Every structure is written in C-alpha cells, then in structure tokens.
C-alpha cells in the first residue's frame, strides 16, 4: 500500500502544512496539490462541496504529491466510509465532544476487528494499491476536531481513543463557545489557555495537535507554540486576499486587510 507520508512527517518531528479546499473544483484541487502542501483537505462541512465534486477533487489530488484528506460533515459512519472508499487518506471529524463520539468516528475508519468499516475499498485500491485492505487501518489518519466546551473538558479521554492520531482545533467554533465571538486568532484569555491545554495534553500523550489558522504567519506562530498540523487559511481566503492585493497594487492603493468575504 502507498504509505501515508503524513505519518512519516510526524515520526520525523516535522510539521504538516495542510491546504484547505472549500471551492468545489477539481482544477483548484489540482492547483493546490501542486503548491508544496504536505496534505490538502476537501471540506464537506462548511465548503460548498458535495460528494460528486469531492470525488473528482480527490482524483485530482491523487496526481499531486499532497496527501488527500477530507473533513466530513459529522461523525456519521456512512459519509466517513464513503470518503475513505473514494481515496481519502485521512479524515478530520468536526464537533467531537465526548470519548464515545471519538470512538464512533475512529471505528468508522477502521476495518474489523479494530472497527466497523464496511468492505468496499473502491478508489482506495486505485490510489493506495492492491494490498490497501490489509494496511488501511495502519495508514489512514484520524483527527478529531476539538471545538466545543465539552470537547475541551474531555480532551484527555478523547486523546485516549484507540486508533486516534490526534486532534484538530476549530478555533472559530471553540472561541464562539468559550468567549461568545468566533475568531480564529482570538487572544481572549480563555482561548489562550484552552489552546495551551490541548497542546500540552497532546504532547503528553504523543498525539498530533492540529489547528486551523488564518495565514501562513499565524501558522508559523502555531508551530512555534507546539502544533504539528497547521492549515494556513483556505482557498477562499487565499483567493480573496490575492485578488485584493492585485487590485490595490494596480490602483496604487493600500492593500485592504479584509474584504467582502469577511476574511
Ligand atoms: C473552526 O474554526 O471552527 C473550524 O472548523 C475551522 O475549519
Ligand atoms: Mg468549526
């Protein structure tokens, strides 16, 4: 089976830089996959992407060096199993608040006896190789999103889930629940200590600590803080910013920091 390069990167103590796709386009996916990201995630929760588009995006990513990941809409096993069959080499599951939810999520990613994944590897075989069914349990990456007050309180028990590779903080949702305002780079004291708590528990349990960021500079700060998996903004934010910069430069104006998209 094709090895999951992300597991190698983690074992070598290097950070994973992950691209994020919200625009339903195999062409964008192909472009992003060729930019040097270690992984690129197709977002089925907040992105404008349905399964048919996700399939073509995973196919496009297969032709690039980036490891294809999917953020699913929730912890329902049917969609988790479908994106794995479509060739995702890892799943990011939002809104994991309890160890039971974490177990349900990981179990859907693992063939028996470790889990309940149903057999029908489809594109997994094409991307991973003929022996995919024998090694998929070892290679597929599982990241549970911590973005609720309850998830934060249960961080220890969630990290103890067998087969869970790590957690990925959703800072917008987490700050919304902790402080009343969604802000990915919130400096509210409750957010700062929540983030420190997650990083320190991941370090103790030797699990991946991941987080969504709003820029490359913000991602560099998170790596310095101890995160091993960072997403330096998504395609929509990057497209908006690049456009604003080009327009401002052409007009000889100052580059605005936020645009119509709110990013
Ligand atoms: C959040 O910040 O809540 C996210 O889910 C990022 O994708
Ligand atoms: Mg979120």
Tab-separated table of C-alpha atoms and ligand atoms in Angstrom:
chain	number	residue	atom	x	y	z
A	1	UNK	CA	0.000	0.000	0.000
A	2	UNK	CA	1.154	3.544	-0.696
A	3	UNK	CA	2.431	4.803	2.647
A	4	UNK	CA	0.807	7.798	4.276
A	5	UNK	CA	3.545	10.416	4.101
A	6	UNK	CA	1.906	12.353	6.963
A	7	UNK	CA	2.777	9.568	9.403
A	8	UNK	CA	6.424	9.764	8.269
A	9	UNK	CA	6.471	13.556	8.719
A	10	UNK	CA	5.103	13.215	12.259
A	11	UNK	CA	7.615	10.481	13.134
A	12	UNK	CA	10.402	12.818	11.984
A	13	UNK	CA	9.056	15.616	14.196
A	14	UNK	CA	8.352	17.924	11.264
A	15	UNK	CA	5.156	19.977	10.997
A	16	UNK	CA	2.449	19.091	8.469
A	17	UNK	CA	1.298	22.038	6.346
A	18	UNK	CA	-2.234	21.340	5.188
A	19	UNK	CA	-4.157	23.125	2.416
A	20	UNK	CA	-7.933	23.529	2.685
A	21	UNK	CA	-10.476	23.388	-0.129
A	22	UNK	CA	-13.935	24.917	0.158
A	23	UNK	CA	-14.473	25.591	-3.572
A	24	UNK	CA	-15.985	22.633	-5.467
A	25	UNK	CA	-13.420	22.322	-8.256
A	26	UNK	CA	-11.054	19.554	-9.307
A	27	UNK	CA	-8.947	22.220	-11.021
A	28	UNK	CA	-8.467	24.198	-7.758
A	29	UNK	CA	-7.682	20.929	-6.004
A	30	UNK	CA	-5.047	20.108	-8.605
A	31	UNK	CA	-3.508	23.583	-8.351
A	32	UNK	CA	-3.386	23.470	-4.543
A	33	UNK	CA	-1.979	19.940	-4.592
A	34	UNK	CA	0.997	21.128	-6.614
A	35	UNK	CA	1.948	24.073	-4.363
A	36	UNK	CA	4.017	22.179	-1.784
A	37	UNK	CA	1.427	21.359	0.886
A	38	UNK	CA	2.046	18.063	2.719
A	39	UNK	CA	-1.708	17.431	2.740
A	40	UNK	CA	-4.792	19.043	1.225
A	41	UNK	CA	-8.226	18.711	2.851
A	42	UNK	CA	-11.527	18.668	0.975
A	43	UNK	CA	-14.095	20.290	3.282
A	44	UNK	CA	-17.519	18.632	3.255
A	45	UNK	CA	-18.709	20.500	6.355
A	46	UNK	CA	-18.512	24.208	5.527
A	47	UNK	CA	-17.180	24.029	1.978
A	48	UNK	CA	-19.616	24.252	-0.959
A	49	UNK	CA	-18.702	20.681	-1.912
A	50	UNK	CA	-20.949	17.663	-2.482
A	51	UNK	CA	-19.787	14.057	-2.794
A	52	UNK	CA	-19.664	14.086	-6.610
A	53	UNK	CA	-17.301	17.092	-6.562
A	54	UNK	CA	-15.295	15.640	-3.675
A	55	UNK	CA	-14.659	12.522	-5.754
A	56	UNK	CA	-13.218	14.496	-8.681
A	57	UNK	CA	-11.184	16.623	-6.252
A	58	UNK	CA	-9.699	13.521	-4.621
A	59	UNK	CA	-8.886	12.207	-8.106
A	60	UNK	CA	-7.150	15.494	-8.935
A	61	UNK	CA	-5.190	15.416	-5.658
A	62	UNK	CA	-4.080	11.857	-6.464
A	63	UNK	CA	-1.988	13.267	-9.293
A	64	UNK	CA	-0.096	15.574	-6.893
A	65	UNK	CA	2.353	14.970	-4.025
A	66	UNK	CA	-0.169	16.181	-1.398
A	67	UNK	CA	-1.873	13.583	0.779
A	68	UNK	CA	-5.663	13.792	0.215
A	69	UNK	CA	-7.748	14.344	3.369
A	70	UNK	CA	-11.446	15.052	3.892
A	71	UNK	CA	-13.249	16.945	6.620
A	72	UNK	CA	-16.601	15.201	6.866
A	73	UNK	CA	-19.847	16.912	7.892
A	74	UNK	CA	-20.217	14.984	11.169
A	75	UNK	CA	-19.414	11.678	12.812
A	76	UNK	CA	-21.935	9.581	10.858
A	77	UNK	CA	-20.228	6.401	9.686
A	78	UNK	CA	-21.838	6.365	6.205
A	79	UNK	CA	-20.093	9.514	4.951
A	80	UNK	CA	-16.809	8.672	6.696
A	81	UNK	CA	-16.725	5.265	4.985
A	82	UNK	CA	-17.714	6.748	1.623
A	83	UNK	CA	-14.876	9.322	1.568
A	84	UNK	CA	-12.378	6.628	2.580
A	85	UNK	CA	-13.636	4.426	-0.267
A	86	UNK	CA	-13.192	7.483	-2.523
A	87	UNK	CA	-9.488	7.542	-1.643
A	88	UNK	CA	-9.157	9.903	1.340
A	89	UNK	CA	-6.021	9.001	3.284
A	90	UNK	CA	-7.286	10.693	6.417
A	91	UNK	CA	-10.453	12.074	7.942
A	92	UNK	CA	-10.976	15.178	10.055
A	93	UNK	CA	-14.211	14.888	12.033
A	94	UNK	CA	-15.845	18.076	13.393
A	95	UNK	CA	-17.542	18.658	16.753
A	96	UNK	CA	-16.126	15.732	18.728
A	97	UNK	CA	-17.221	16.426	22.294
A	98	UNK	CA	-17.128	13.032	24.014
A	99	UNK	CA	-14.935	9.920	24.018
A	100	UNK	CA	-17.952	7.955	22.725
A	101	UNK	CA	-18.135	10.212	19.657
A	102	UNK	CA	-14.391	9.851	19.143
A	103	UNK	CA	-14.699	6.056	19.284
A	104	UNK	CA	-17.607	6.098	16.804
A	105	UNK	CA	-15.543	8.250	14.447
A	106	UNK	CA	-12.366	6.149	14.605
A	107	UNK	CA	-14.307	2.905	14.414
A	108	UNK	CA	-15.860	4.000	11.091
A	109	UNK	CA	-12.303	4.489	9.729
A	110	UNK	CA	-11.036	1.021	10.687
A	111	UNK	CA	-11.831	-2.386	9.223
A	112	UNK	CA	-12.767	-5.165	11.697
A	113	UNK	CA	-11.625	-6.285	14.166
A	114	UNK	CA	-10.439	-2.760	15.140
A	115	UNK	CA	-13.556	-1.023	13.818
A	116	UNK	CA	-16.781	-1.316	11.860
A	117	UNK	CA	-15.712	-0.006	8.421
A	118	UNK	CA	-17.644	-1.889	5.771
A	119	UNK	CA	-15.663	-3.533	2.968
A	120	UNK	CA	-15.726	-1.900	-0.478
A	121	UNK	CA	-12.417	-0.047	-0.869
A	122	UNK	CA	-13.100	1.141	-4.467
A	123	UNK	CA	-10.749	4.103	-5.148
A	124	UNK	CA	-8.781	3.218	-2.025
A	125	UNK	CA	-7.353	0.361	-4.090
A	126	UNK	CA	-6.556	2.587	-7.083
A	127	UNK	CA	-4.782	5.240	-5.012
A	128	UNK	CA	-3.394	3.015	-2.247
A	129	UNK	CA	-2.619	-0.197	-4.130
A	130	UNK	CA	-3.949	-3.752	-4.263
A	131	UNK	CA	-2.948	-4.500	-0.651
A	132	UNK	CA	-4.891	-1.440	0.636
A	133	UNK	CA	-7.367	-3.584	2.642
A	134	UNK	CA	-4.521	-5.171	4.637
A	135	UNK	CA	-2.839	-1.926	5.670
A	136	UNK	CA	-5.526	0.768	5.571
A	137	UNK	CA	-6.103	0.574	9.346
A	138	UNK	CA	-2.454	1.496	9.866
A	139	UNK	CA	-2.177	4.218	7.199
A	140	UNK	CA	-5.457	6.187	7.435
A	141	UNK	CA	-5.040	9.311	9.592
A	142	UNK	CA	-7.789	10.224	12.067
A	143	UNK	CA	-8.103	13.710	13.573
A	144	UNK	CA	-10.964	14.643	15.915
A	145	UNK	CA	-11.929	18.309	15.981
A	146	UNK	CA	-11.963	19.968	19.389
A	147	UNK	CA	-14.280	22.938	19.087
A	148	UNK	CA	-16.785	22.721	21.916
A	149	UNK	CA	-16.564	23.385	25.657
A	150	UNK	CA	-17.421	19.736	26.296
A	151	UNK	CA	-14.729	18.513	23.880
A	152	UNK	CA	-12.193	20.660	25.697
A	153	UNK	CA	-13.284	19.281	29.085
A	154	UNK	CA	-12.984	15.727	27.711
A	155	UNK	CA	-9.654	16.246	25.950
A	156	UNK	CA	-7.861	13.567	27.989
A	157	UNK	CA	-10.461	10.868	27.401
A	158	UNK	CA	-10.750	11.798	23.703
A	159	UNK	CA	-6.968	11.556	23.240
A	160	UNK	CA	-7.061	8.084	24.779
A	161	UNK	CA	-9.275	6.772	21.970
A	162	UNK	CA	-7.580	3.741	20.430
A	163	UNK	CA	-6.506	4.482	16.870
A	164	UNK	CA	-6.999	8.256	17.092
A	165	UNK	CA	-3.930	10.008	15.651
A	166	UNK	CA	-4.637	13.422	17.102
A	167	UNK	CA	-6.922	16.407	17.349
A	168	UNK	CA	-7.544	19.476	15.222
A	169	UNK	CA	-8.779	22.630	16.922
A	170	UNK	CA	-11.545	24.547	15.167
A	171	UNK	CA	-10.671	27.953	16.653
A	172	UNK	CA	-13.756	29.716	15.282
A	173	UNK	CA	-16.210	27.345	16.916
A	174	UNK	CA	-14.098	26.972	20.040
A	175	UNK	CA	-13.822	30.724	20.580
A	176	UNK	CA	-17.530	31.140	19.807
A	177	UNK	CA	-18.431	28.685	22.544
A	178	UNK	CA	-15.834	29.946	25.051
A	179	UNK	CA	-15.974	33.692	24.501
A	180	UNK	CA	-19.151	34.424	22.534
A	181	UNK	CA	-17.236	35.604	19.433
A	182	UNK	CA	-15.913	33.451	16.585
A	183	UNK	CA	-12.307	34.420	15.939
A	184	UNK	CA	-9.647	32.031	14.651
A	185	UNK	CA	-6.820	34.118	16.127
A	186	UNK	CA	-8.648	35.094	19.340
A	187	UNK	CA	-6.404	36.378	22.131
A	188	UNK	CA	-9.126	36.079	24.757
A	189	UNK	CA	-7.512	34.587	27.905
A	190	UNK	CA	-9.940	31.631	27.907
A	191	UNK	CA	-8.954	30.769	24.331
A	192	UNK	CA	-5.251	31.117	25.050
A	193	UNK	CA	-5.458	28.729	27.973
A	194	UNK	CA	-7.718	26.313	26.042
A	195	UNK	CA	-5.181	26.127	23.243
A	196	UNK	CA	-2.294	25.659	25.659
A	197	UNK	CA	-4.246	22.883	27.388
A	198	UNK	CA	-4.805	20.985	24.127
A	199	UNK	CA	-1.165	21.348	23.029
A	200	UNK	CA	0.196	20.169	26.392
A	201	UNK	CA	-2.146	17.159	26.575
A	202	UNK	CA	-1.249	16.144	23.017
A	203	UNK	CA	2.432	16.411	23.869
A	204	UNK	CA	1.966	14.209	26.974
A	205	UNK	CA	0.015	11.582	25.042
A	206	UNK	CA	2.197	11.856	21.912
A	207	UNK	CA	-0.739	12.696	19.665
A	208	UNK	CA	-0.856	15.203	16.814
A	209	UNK	CA	-2.005	18.706	17.790
A	210	UNK	CA	-3.562	20.487	14.802
A	211	UNK	CA	-5.293	23.821	14.288
A	212	UNK	CA	-6.908	25.922	11.567
A	213	UNK	CA	-5.115	29.266	11.024
A	214	UNK	CA	-5.909	32.375	9.024
A	215	UNK	CA	-2.499	32.878	7.348
A	216	UNK	CA	0.991	31.486	6.869
A	217	UNK	CA	2.352	33.825	9.550
A	218	UNK	CA	-0.331	32.688	12.014
A	219	UNK	CA	0.507	29.068	11.151
A	220	UNK	CA	4.205	29.701	11.881
A	221	UNK	CA	3.240	31.025	15.327
A	222	UNK	CA	1.152	27.915	15.976
A	223	UNK	CA	4.075	25.662	15.002
A	224	UNK	CA	6.288	27.614	17.419
A	225	UNK	CA	3.599	27.034	20.058
A	226	UNK	CA	3.872	23.240	19.570
A	227	UNK	CA	1.330	22.410	16.856
A	228	UNK	CA	2.371	19.736	14.334
A	229	UNK	CA	-0.503	20.129	11.853
A	230	UNK	CA	-1.464	23.602	10.626
A	231	UNK	CA	-3.775	24.922	7.931
A	232	UNK	CA	-2.647	28.371	6.752
A	233	UNK	CA	-6.095	29.606	5.607
A	234	UNK	CA	-8.375	28.056	2.987
A	235	UNK	CA	-8.705	28.542	-0.773
A	236	UNK	CA	-11.466	31.159	-0.408
A	237	UNK	CA	-9.415	33.300	1.968
A	238	UNK	CA	-6.315	32.991	-0.217
A	239	UNK	CA	-8.205	33.831	-3.428
A	240	UNK	CA	-9.872	36.851	-1.842
A	241	UNK	CA	-6.598	38.138	-0.439
A	242	UNK	CA	-4.623	37.653	-3.642
A	243	UNK	CA	-7.345	39.490	-5.593
A	244	UNK	CA	-7.483	42.423	-3.160
A	245	UNK	CA	-3.709	42.711	-3.255
A	246	UNK	CA	-3.590	42.686	-7.076
A	247	UNK	CA	-6.361	45.311	-7.335
A	248	UNK	CA	-4.795	47.568	-4.704
A	249	UNK	CA	-1.365	47.344	-6.327
A	250	UNK	CA	-2.856	48.094	-9.771
A	251	UNK	CA	-4.677	51.144	-8.380
A	252	UNK	CA	-1.753	52.259	-6.244
A	253	UNK	CA	-3.889	51.894	-3.107
A	254	UNK	CA	-3.215	50.420	0.314
A	255	UNK	CA	-3.987	46.699	0.469
A	256	UNK	CA	-7.209	46.239	2.496
A	257	UNK	CA	-6.910	43.587	5.217
A	258	UNK	CA	-10.459	42.249	4.952
A	259	UNK	CA	-12.843	42.001	2.038
A	260	UNK	CA	-16.423	41.146	1.191
A	261	UNK	CA	-15.881	37.522	2.166
A	262	UNK	CA	-15.101	38.669	5.710
A	263	UNK	CA	-11.585	37.217	5.593
B	1	LIG	C1	-13.365	26.316	13.095
B	1	LIG	O1	-12.529	27.201	13.217
B	1	LIG	O2	-14.341	26.166	13.838
B	1	LIG	C2	-13.212	25.366	12.010
B	1	LIG	O3	-13.976	24.428	11.926
B	1	LIG	C3	-12.112	25.614	11.032
B	1	LIG	O4	-12.288	24.945	9.866
B	2	LIG	MG1	-15.656	24.529	13.208
